[in-house]
Coordinates of C-alpha atoms and ligand atoms in Angstrom, one line a residue:
M1 CA 0.0 0.0 0.0
A2 CA 1.5 3.4 -1.0
A3 CA 2.0 5.8 1.9
E4 CA 0.9 9.4 1.9
G5 CA 1.8 12.4 4.0
V6 CA 5.3 11.9 5.2
G7 CA 6.2 15.6 5.2
V8 CA 6.6 18.2 8.0
T9 CA 3.4 19.8 9.1
D10 CA 2.7 23.2 10.7
R11 CA 2.2 21.5 14.0
V12 CA 5.7 20.0 13.8
R13 CA 7.2 23.4 12.8
D14 CA 5.4 25.0 15.7
Y15 CA 6.7 22.2 18.1
T16 CA 10.3 22.3 17.0
A17 CA 10.5 26.1 17.1
R18 CA 9.1 26.1 20.7
F19 CA 11.4 23.2 21.6
R20 CA 14.5 25.0 20.4
R21 CA 13.6 28.1 22.5
F22 CA 12.9 25.8 25.5
L23 CA 16.4 24.2 25.2
H24 CA 18.0 27.6 25.1
D25 CA 15.9 29.3 27.8
E26 CA 15.2 26.5 30.3
V27 CA 17.4 23.5 29.7
T28 CA 20.8 25.2 29.2
P29 CA 20.8 26.9 32.6
L30 CA 19.8 23.6 34.3
E31 CA 22.5 21.8 32.5
E32 CA 25.1 24.4 33.7
Q33 CA 23.8 23.9 37.3
L34 CA 24.1 20.2 37.0
A35 CA 27.6 20.4 35.6
S36 CA 28.7 22.3 38.7
A37 CA 27.0 19.8 41.1
G38 CA 29.6 17.1 40.6
A39 CA 26.9 14.4 40.1
G40 CA 27.8 13.6 36.5
T41 CA 25.8 14.5 33.4
A42 CA 22.5 13.5 32.0
W43 CA 24.2 10.8 29.9
Q44 CA 27.0 9.8 32.3
P45 CA 25.3 10.1 35.7
H46 CA 27.2 9.2 38.8
L47 CA 25.5 6.4 40.7
D48 CA 24.6 6.3 44.3
E49 CA 25.8 3.6 46.7
S50 CA 23.0 1.2 45.5
G51 CA 23.9 1.7 41.9
R52 CA 21.0 4.0 41.1
M53 CA 21.1 7.2 39.1
H54 CA 22.5 10.0 41.3
P55 CA 19.5 11.9 42.9
Q56 CA 20.7 15.3 41.5
V57 CA 20.7 14.0 38.0
W58 CA 17.3 12.4 38.5
Q59 CA 16.0 15.7 39.9
A60 CA 17.4 17.7 37.0
R61 CA 15.5 15.4 34.6
R62 CA 12.3 15.7 36.6
E63 CA 12.6 19.5 36.6
V64 CA 13.0 19.5 32.8
Q65 CA 9.9 17.2 32.5
R66 CA 7.8 19.5 34.7
R67 CA 8.8 22.6 32.8
A68 CA 8.3 20.8 29.4
A69 CA 4.8 19.8 30.5
S70 CA 4.0 23.4 31.5
A71 CA 5.3 24.6 28.1
G72 CA 3.2 22.0 26.2
L73 CA 6.2 20.1 25.0
Y74 CA 6.1 16.9 27.1
T75 CA 3.2 14.9 25.6
P76 CA 2.7 15.6 21.9
H77 CA 2.2 11.9 21.3
N78 CA -0.8 11.5 23.7
S79 CA -4.3 12.0 22.4
E80 CA -6.0 15.4 22.7
A81 CA -8.7 13.6 24.8
A82 CA -6.0 12.8 27.4
G83 CA -4.7 16.4 27.2
G84 CA -1.8 15.6 24.8
G85 CA -0.9 17.1 21.4
G86 CA -2.6 14.5 19.3
L87 CA 0.2 14.3 16.8
S88 CA 0.2 11.5 14.2
R89 CA 3.0 9.0 14.1
V90 CA 4.6 10.7 11.1
E91 CA 4.5 14.0 12.9
M92 CA 6.0 12.3 16.0
H93 CA 8.8 10.9 13.8
H94 CA 9.7 14.4 12.8
V95 CA 9.4 15.7 16.4
E96 CA 11.5 12.9 17.8
E97 CA 14.2 13.2 15.1
F98 CA 14.4 16.9 15.8
V99 CA 14.6 16.4 19.6
Y100 CA 17.3 13.7 19.4
R101 CA 19.4 15.6 16.9
E102 CA 19.0 19.0 18.7
S103 CA 19.6 17.6 22.2
G104 CA 22.3 15.1 21.4
L105 CA 22.9 13.4 24.8
G106 CA 21.9 16.4 26.8
L107 CA 19.3 17.0 29.5
G108 CA 16.9 18.2 26.8
L109 CA 16.0 14.6 26.0
A110 CA 13.9 14.5 29.2
A111 CA 11.6 17.1 27.8
L112 CA 9.8 14.6 25.6
A113 CA 8.0 11.9 27.5
W114 CA 9.8 8.6 27.3
T115 CA 9.4 5.2 29.1
E116 CA 8.7 7.1 32.4
G117 CA 6.0 9.3 31.0
P118 CA 2.4 8.8 29.8
N119 CA 1.9 6.3 27.0
P120 CA -0.9 5.1 24.7
A121 CA -1.8 2.1 26.9
V122 CA -2.4 4.1 30.2
E123 CA -5.0 6.2 28.4
H124 CA -7.3 3.2 28.7
C125 CA -7.5 3.8 32.5
S126 CA -10.7 4.5 34.5
E127 CA -12.0 8.0 35.2
T128 CA -10.8 7.7 38.8
A129 CA -7.3 6.6 37.7
R130 CA -7.3 9.4 35.2
E131 CA -7.4 11.9 37.9
Q132 CA -5.1 10.1 40.2
Y133 CA -2.4 9.0 37.7
L134 CA -2.9 9.9 34.1
T135 CA -3.3 13.7 34.6
P136 CA -0.3 13.9 37.0
L137 CA 1.7 11.9 34.4
M138 CA 0.7 14.2 31.6
N139 CA 1.7 17.2 33.8
G140 CA 5.1 15.7 34.6
E141 CA 4.2 15.6 38.3
I142 CA 4.8 11.8 38.7
T143 CA 6.6 9.1 36.7
A144 CA 5.6 5.6 35.6
A145 CA 7.2 2.2 34.9
F146 CA 6.0 -0.6 32.7
A147 CA 6.4 -4.0 34.4
N148 CA 6.1 -6.9 32.0
T149 CA 9.4 -8.8 32.0
E150 CA 10.3 -11.3 34.7
P151 CA 13.5 -13.0 35.7
D152 CA 12.6 -16.2 33.8
V153 CA 10.4 -14.7 31.1
G154 CA 11.1 -12.0 28.5
S155 CA 10.2 -12.6 24.9
D156 CA 7.8 -15.4 25.8
V157 CA 5.3 -12.9 27.4
L158 CA 2.4 -15.4 27.8
A159 CA 4.6 -17.6 30.0
M160 CA 4.8 -15.0 32.8
S161 CA 4.1 -16.1 36.4
T162 CA 3.0 -12.9 38.1
T163 CA -0.7 -13.4 39.1
A164 CA -3.7 -11.3 40.0
T165 CA -6.6 -13.0 41.7
R166 CA -10.0 -11.5 42.4
D167 CA -11.0 -10.7 46.0
G168 CA -14.4 -9.1 46.0
S169 CA -14.0 -6.2 43.6
D170 CA -10.3 -5.9 44.3
W171 CA -7.4 -7.9 42.9
I172 CA -4.4 -9.3 44.8
L173 CA -1.1 -9.2 42.9
N174 CA 1.9 -11.5 43.5
G175 CA 5.0 -11.7 41.5
H176 CA 8.5 -10.5 40.6
K177 CA 9.4 -8.2 37.7
S178 CA 12.8 -7.7 36.4
W179 CA 14.8 -5.4 34.0
I180 CA 12.3 -2.6 34.6
T181 CA 13.2 0.9 33.4
N182 CA 12.6 3.5 36.1
A183 CA 12.1 0.8 38.7
H184 CA 13.8 2.9 41.4
F185 CA 11.8 6.1 41.0
A186 CA 8.4 5.3 39.5
D187 CA 5.3 6.6 41.4
V188 CA 3.0 4.3 39.6
I189 CA 3.7 0.9 37.9
Q190 CA 1.7 -0.5 34.9
V191 CA 1.9 -4.2 35.9
V192 CA 1.0 -7.0 33.5
A193 CA -0.3 -10.2 35.3
V194 CA -2.0 -13.4 34.6
T195 CA -5.7 -13.3 35.5
E196 CA -7.0 -16.3 33.5
P197 CA -4.3 -19.0 33.1
G198 CA -4.6 -20.9 29.8
A199 CA -6.6 -18.2 28.1
G200 CA -3.9 -17.4 25.6
T201 CA -3.8 -13.7 24.6
R202 CA -6.8 -13.1 26.9
S203 CA -4.9 -14.6 29.9
L204 CA -3.3 -11.3 31.0
S205 CA -4.5 -8.0 32.4
M206 CA -2.9 -4.7 33.2
F207 CA -3.1 -2.9 36.6
L208 CA -1.9 0.4 38.0
V209 CA 0.0 -0.2 41.2
D210 CA 0.7 2.8 43.4
A211 CA 4.3 2.8 44.6
A212 CA 2.9 3.5 48.1
A213 CA 0.8 0.3 48.1
E214 CA 1.4 -2.2 50.9
G215 CA 3.3 -5.3 49.7
F216 CA 5.1 -3.4 46.9
R217 CA 8.9 -3.4 47.1
R218 CA 11.6 -2.0 44.9
G219 CA 14.4 -4.6 44.4
R220 CA 18.1 -4.2 43.5
D221 CA 19.5 -2.2 40.6
I222 CA 20.5 -4.3 37.6
P223 CA 23.7 -2.7 36.2
T224 CA 23.7 -2.9 32.4
M225 CA 26.1 -1.5 29.7
L226 CA 23.9 1.7 29.7
N227 CA 25.4 2.3 33.2
D228 CA 22.6 4.8 34.0
G229 CA 21.3 3.4 37.2
L230 CA 17.7 3.2 36.0
T231 CA 17.0 -0.5 35.5
G232 CA 15.8 -2.7 38.4
E233 CA 13.6 -5.3 40.0
L234 CA 10.2 -5.0 41.5
E235 CA 8.4 -7.3 43.9
F236 CA 4.7 -7.6 44.6
T237 CA 3.6 -9.6 47.7
D238 CA -0.2 -9.7 48.2
V239 CA -0.6 -6.2 46.8
R240 CA -4.2 -5.2 46.9
V241 CA -5.3 -3.3 43.8
P242 CA -8.8 -1.7 43.6
A243 CA -11.0 -2.3 40.5
E244 CA -10.6 1.3 39.3
N245 CA -6.9 0.6 38.8
I246 CA -7.5 -2.0 36.1
V247 CA -6.4 -0.6 32.7
G248 CA -9.0 -1.4 30.0
E249 CA -10.9 -4.6 30.8
I250 CA -9.8 -7.8 32.5
G251 CA -8.2 -9.9 29.6
D252 CA -6.9 -6.9 27.7
G253 CA -3.4 -7.1 29.3
F254 CA -1.6 -8.6 26.3
A255 CA -3.1 -6.1 23.9
L256 CA -2.3 -3.2 26.3
A257 CA 1.3 -4.5 26.8
M258 CA 1.7 -4.7 23.0
S259 CA 0.3 -1.1 22.7
W260 CA 3.0 0.1 25.2
I261 CA 5.8 -1.9 23.6
N262 CA 4.7 -0.8 20.0
W263 CA 4.9 2.8 21.1
R264 CA 8.5 2.3 22.2
R265 CA 9.2 0.4 18.9
L266 CA 7.9 3.2 16.8
C267 CA 9.8 5.8 18.7
R268 CA 13.0 4.1 17.4
G269 CA 12.4 5.8 14.0
G270 CA 13.0 9.4 15.1
M271 CA 15.5 8.4 17.8
C272 CA 17.8 6.5 15.5
A273 CA 17.6 9.0 12.6
G274 CA 18.1 12.0 15.0
W275 CA 21.0 10.5 17.0
G276 CA 22.4 9.1 13.8
A277 CA 22.4 12.6 12.2
W278 CA 24.0 14.0 15.3
L279 CA 26.8 11.4 15.2
L280 CA 27.3 12.1 11.5
D281 CA 27.6 15.9 12.1
R282 CA 30.2 15.2 14.7
A283 CA 32.1 12.8 12.5
L284 CA 32.1 15.3 9.6
D285 CA 33.5 18.0 11.9
Y286 CA 36.2 15.7 13.3
T287 CA 37.3 14.1 10.0
R288 CA 37.8 17.6 8.5
Q289 CA 40.1 18.6 11.3
R290 CA 42.1 15.4 12.1
M291 CA 45.2 15.1 10.0
S292 CA 47.1 12.1 8.6
G293 CA 49.9 12.3 6.1
G294 CA 49.5 16.1 6.0
K295 CA 45.9 16.1 5.0
P296 CA 42.5 15.8 6.8
I297 CA 41.4 12.2 7.2
G298 CA 38.1 13.3 5.6
S299 CA 39.9 13.5 2.3
L300 CA 40.9 9.8 2.4
Q301 CA 38.5 7.5 0.6
A302 CA 38.6 4.8 3.3
V303 CA 37.3 7.4 5.8
Q304 CA 34.8 8.9 3.3
H305 CA 33.3 5.4 3.0
L306 CA 32.7 5.3 6.7
L307 CA 30.9 8.6 6.5
A308 CA 28.9 7.6 3.4
D309 CA 27.8 4.3 5.1
M310 CA 26.6 6.3 8.1
D311 CA 24.6 8.5 5.7
A312 CA 23.1 5.5 3.9
A313 CA 22.1 3.8 7.2
I314 CA 20.5 7.0 8.5
Y315 CA 18.6 7.5 5.3
Q316 CA 17.4 3.9 5.3
A317 CA 16.3 4.2 8.9
R318 CA 14.4 7.5 8.3
A319 CA 12.8 6.4 5.1
T320 CA 11.6 3.2 6.6
S321 CA 10.2 4.9 9.6
L322 CA 8.3 7.6 7.7
I323 CA 6.8 5.2 5.1
A324 CA 5.8 2.6 7.7
Q325 CA 4.5 5.2 10.2
A326 CA 2.4 6.9 7.4
E327 CA 0.8 3.5 6.7
L328 CA 0.3 3.0 10.5
D329 CA -1.4 6.4 10.9
R330 CA -4.0 5.1 8.4
L331 CA -4.4 1.7 10.1
G332 CA -4.4 3.0 13.8
P333 CA -0.9 2.4 15.3
F334 CA -2.2 1.6 18.8
D335 CA -5.8 0.4 18.2
I336 CA -7.1 -2.5 20.2
P337 CA -7.6 -4.8 18.4
L338 CA -4.7 -3.9 16.3
H339 CA -5.1 -4.1 12.5
H340 CA -3.5 -7.3 11.2
D341 CA -1.1 -5.5 8.9
A342 CA 0.3 -3.3 11.7
P343 CA 2.7 -5.7 13.6
R344 CA 4.8 -6.3 10.5
L345 CA 5.1 -2.6 9.8
I346 CA 6.0 -1.8 13.5
S347 CA 8.6 -4.6 13.5
L348 CA 10.1 -3.3 10.3
V349 CA 10.6 0.1 11.9
K350 CA 12.2 -1.4 14.9
V351 CA 14.6 -3.9 13.3
I352 CA 15.7 -1.6 10.5
N353 CA 16.3 1.3 12.9
D354 CA 18.0 -0.7 15.6
E355 CA 20.4 -2.3 13.1
S356 CA 21.1 0.8 11.0
F357 CA 21.8 2.8 14.1
Y358 CA 24.2 0.1 15.4
R359 CA 26.2 0.5 12.1
V360 CA 26.1 4.3 12.4
A361 CA 27.4 4.2 16.0
D362 CA 30.1 1.7 15.1
N363 CA 31.4 3.9 12.2
A364 CA 31.2 6.9 14.5
V365 CA 33.6 5.2 16.9
Q366 CA 35.9 4.0 14.0
A367 CA 36.2 7.5 12.4
R368 CA 37.7 8.9 15.6
G369 CA 40.3 6.2 16.2
A370 CA 41.3 5.8 19.8
R371 CA 39.3 8.9 20.8
G372 CA 36.1 7.0 19.7
L373 CA 36.8 4.5 22.5
L374 CA 37.3 7.1 25.2
L375 CA 35.2 6.3 28.2
G376 CA 32.5 9.0 28.6
S377 CA 32.7 10.3 25.1
P378 CA 29.4 10.6 23.2
E379 CA 30.5 8.1 20.6
E380 CA 31.4 5.5 23.2
K381 CA 28.1 6.1 25.1
L382 CA 26.0 5.9 21.9
F383 CA 27.8 2.8 20.7
R384 CA 26.8 1.0 24.0
L385 CA 23.3 2.4 23.7
A386 CA 23.0 1.3 20.1
R387 CA 24.0 -2.3 21.1
N388 CA 21.4 -2.2 23.8
L389 CA 18.6 -1.1 21.5
R390 CA 18.5 -4.5 19.7
I391 CA 17.2 -6.2 22.9
P392 CA 14.6 -4.2 24.8
A393 CA 11.0 -3.7 23.5
G394 CA 11.3 -7.0 21.7
T395 CA 14.6 -8.4 20.4
V396 CA 15.4 -8.1 16.7
E397 CA 14.8 -11.8 16.4
I398 CA 11.2 -11.3 17.7
Q399 CA 10.7 -8.5 15.2
R400 CA 11.7 -10.9 12.4
N401 CA 9.2 -13.4 13.7
A402 CA 6.5 -10.8 13.4
I403 CA 7.6 -9.7 9.9
A404 CA 7.6 -13.3 8.7
R405 CA 4.2 -14.0 10.3
G406 CA 2.8 -10.9 8.4
L407 CA 4.2 -12.1 5.1
L408 CA 3.0 -15.7 5.4
R409 CA -0.4 -14.5 6.5
D410 CA -0.7 -12.3 3.4
R411 CA 0.3 -15.3 1.2
E412 CA -2.2 -17.6 2.9
Q413 CA -5.0 -15.1 2.2
V414 CA -4.1 -15.0 -1.5
S415 CA -4.0 -18.7 -2.0
Ligands
FAD501 C1 18.0 -1.7 29.5 C2 16.8 -2.5 29.5 C3 15.6 -1.9 29.8 C4 14.4 -2.7 29.8 N1 13.2 -2.1 30.2 C5 12.1 -2.9 30.4 C6 10.9 -2.3 30.9 O1 10.8 -1.1 31.2 N2 9.8 -3.1 31.1 C7 9.9 -4.5 30.8 O2 8.9 -5.1 31.1 N3 11.0 -5.0 30.3 C8 12.1 -4.3 30.1 N4 13.3 -4.8 29.6 C9 13.3 -6.3 29.2 C10 13.3 -6.5 27.7 O3 12.1 -6.2 27.2 C11 13.7 -8.0 27.5 O4 15.0 -8.1 27.9 C12 13.5 -8.4 26.1 O5 12.1 -8.5 25.8 C13 14.1 -9.8 25.8 O6 13.8 -10.7 26.8 P1 14.9 -11.6 27.6 O7 16.0 -10.6 28.0 O8 14.3 -12.4 28.6 O9 15.5 -12.5 26.5 P2 15.0 -14.0 26.0 O10 13.5 -13.9 25.7 O11 15.4 -15.0 27.0 O12 15.8 -14.1 24.7 C14 17.1 -14.6 24.6 C15 17.5 -14.8 23.2 O13 16.6 -15.8 22.5 C16 15.9 -15.2 21.5 N5 14.6 -15.7 21.4 C17 13.7 -15.9 22.5 N6 12.5 -16.3 22.1 C18 12.6 -16.3 20.7 C19 11.6 -16.7 19.7 N7 10.4 -17.1 20.0 N8 12.0 -16.6 18.4 C20 13.3 -16.2 18.1 N9 14.2 -15.8 19.0 C21 13.9 -15.9 20.3 C22 16.0 -13.7 21.7 O14 15.8 -13.0 20.5 C23 17.4 -13.5 22.3 O15 18.3 -13.5 21.3 C24 14.4 -4.1 29.5 C25 15.7 -4.7 29.2 C26 16.8 -3.9 29.1 C27 18.1 -4.6 28.8

């Protein structure tokens, strides 16, 4: 199906102009304050004695989130009904690409809601939960985590063992979640649990668990190659959850989890194109200055090919994202039930962007020689980050499964 409408709209132009001013007026002073605090930077935070992100770095990010929400920059992806900007996925690609390229690895990245902010799945909450959780999330007053993965279950979501059992109108949650982003700080957790064992894709439900709830405990930090002190474990022991904290209906958990995960998958488009372009800008600057044999290394064909391959990978990532997201805008990217053509398109965005960006980050390191390996340099950090991207929100192998399923399904329908 041919895609239409991949261009930049007035709404995107308005957002990016306001974002640029916000970076200059609000974020730069906060970044300067953070630099003098001795707590590390937004992308190389020092860690506390438990391995968690240094509280001053976390607070600086929170301040950016609150100010971005006040400035109407935090939730362009949420629906207008929820108080967000109601931007399409194509518009969000342009916004995300701009934000990542403009912010680089700076504090400004926190201005656009990410894993810890409001997402398409949580919009299915009750009226009571909307007041208690969704609106504060939209306003940047609180943060969230999404708890799906367990120590023994990642890709095989339906094999999870966290349970929720009915007790009157309440539900009692028991289980252990692992590898959860924002585990240490989240005020509310979107937990996916088994409510009807053996019911396949209807076996799971999603609940909002308040971090103040009795029986909820934050576990250890899980140090990863991101080294940001944000990933951890969560434990739920007889946590009582009221009916108004069910997201959607009982049995919707798998679809809601996919809605959350698909949101993250689609965000890869602008993220990889934006950071890729930022790395290419830096590589162009560096290779025009660094000398070898009396001339800039950028004049050597071997180095030019590194740059050209970066450009080709970024172009591929951006083009795939825009075309697929234009088709998804037509199909409904987060609808429940999701259109049967959507999973293949979403997985194409993720796998092509994850793998293209890995090549970009690898070349960015190579073009700098030893300096590319320098601990704490943007290239070194983004290389580690690019390697990470191929695993969370569904591994690249799981994306290939979905692509193949979509292809074979189409063929079965024709024959
Ligand atoms: C930094 C980070 C942040 C994360 N944040 C969150 C979060 O906020 N919330 C959350 O719930 N989870 C989170 N995760 C977990 C993440 O989603 C899982 O790690 C991911 O889904 C893979 O699961 P796994 O690690 O258990 O690997 P496994 O599922 O054990 O997979 C191991 C290997 O086997 C392959 N494999 C497994 N099954 C199949 C299959 N059916 N077909 C083909 N290949 C297969 C995989 O592709 C992989 O190569 C995070 C992980 C990381 C590293």
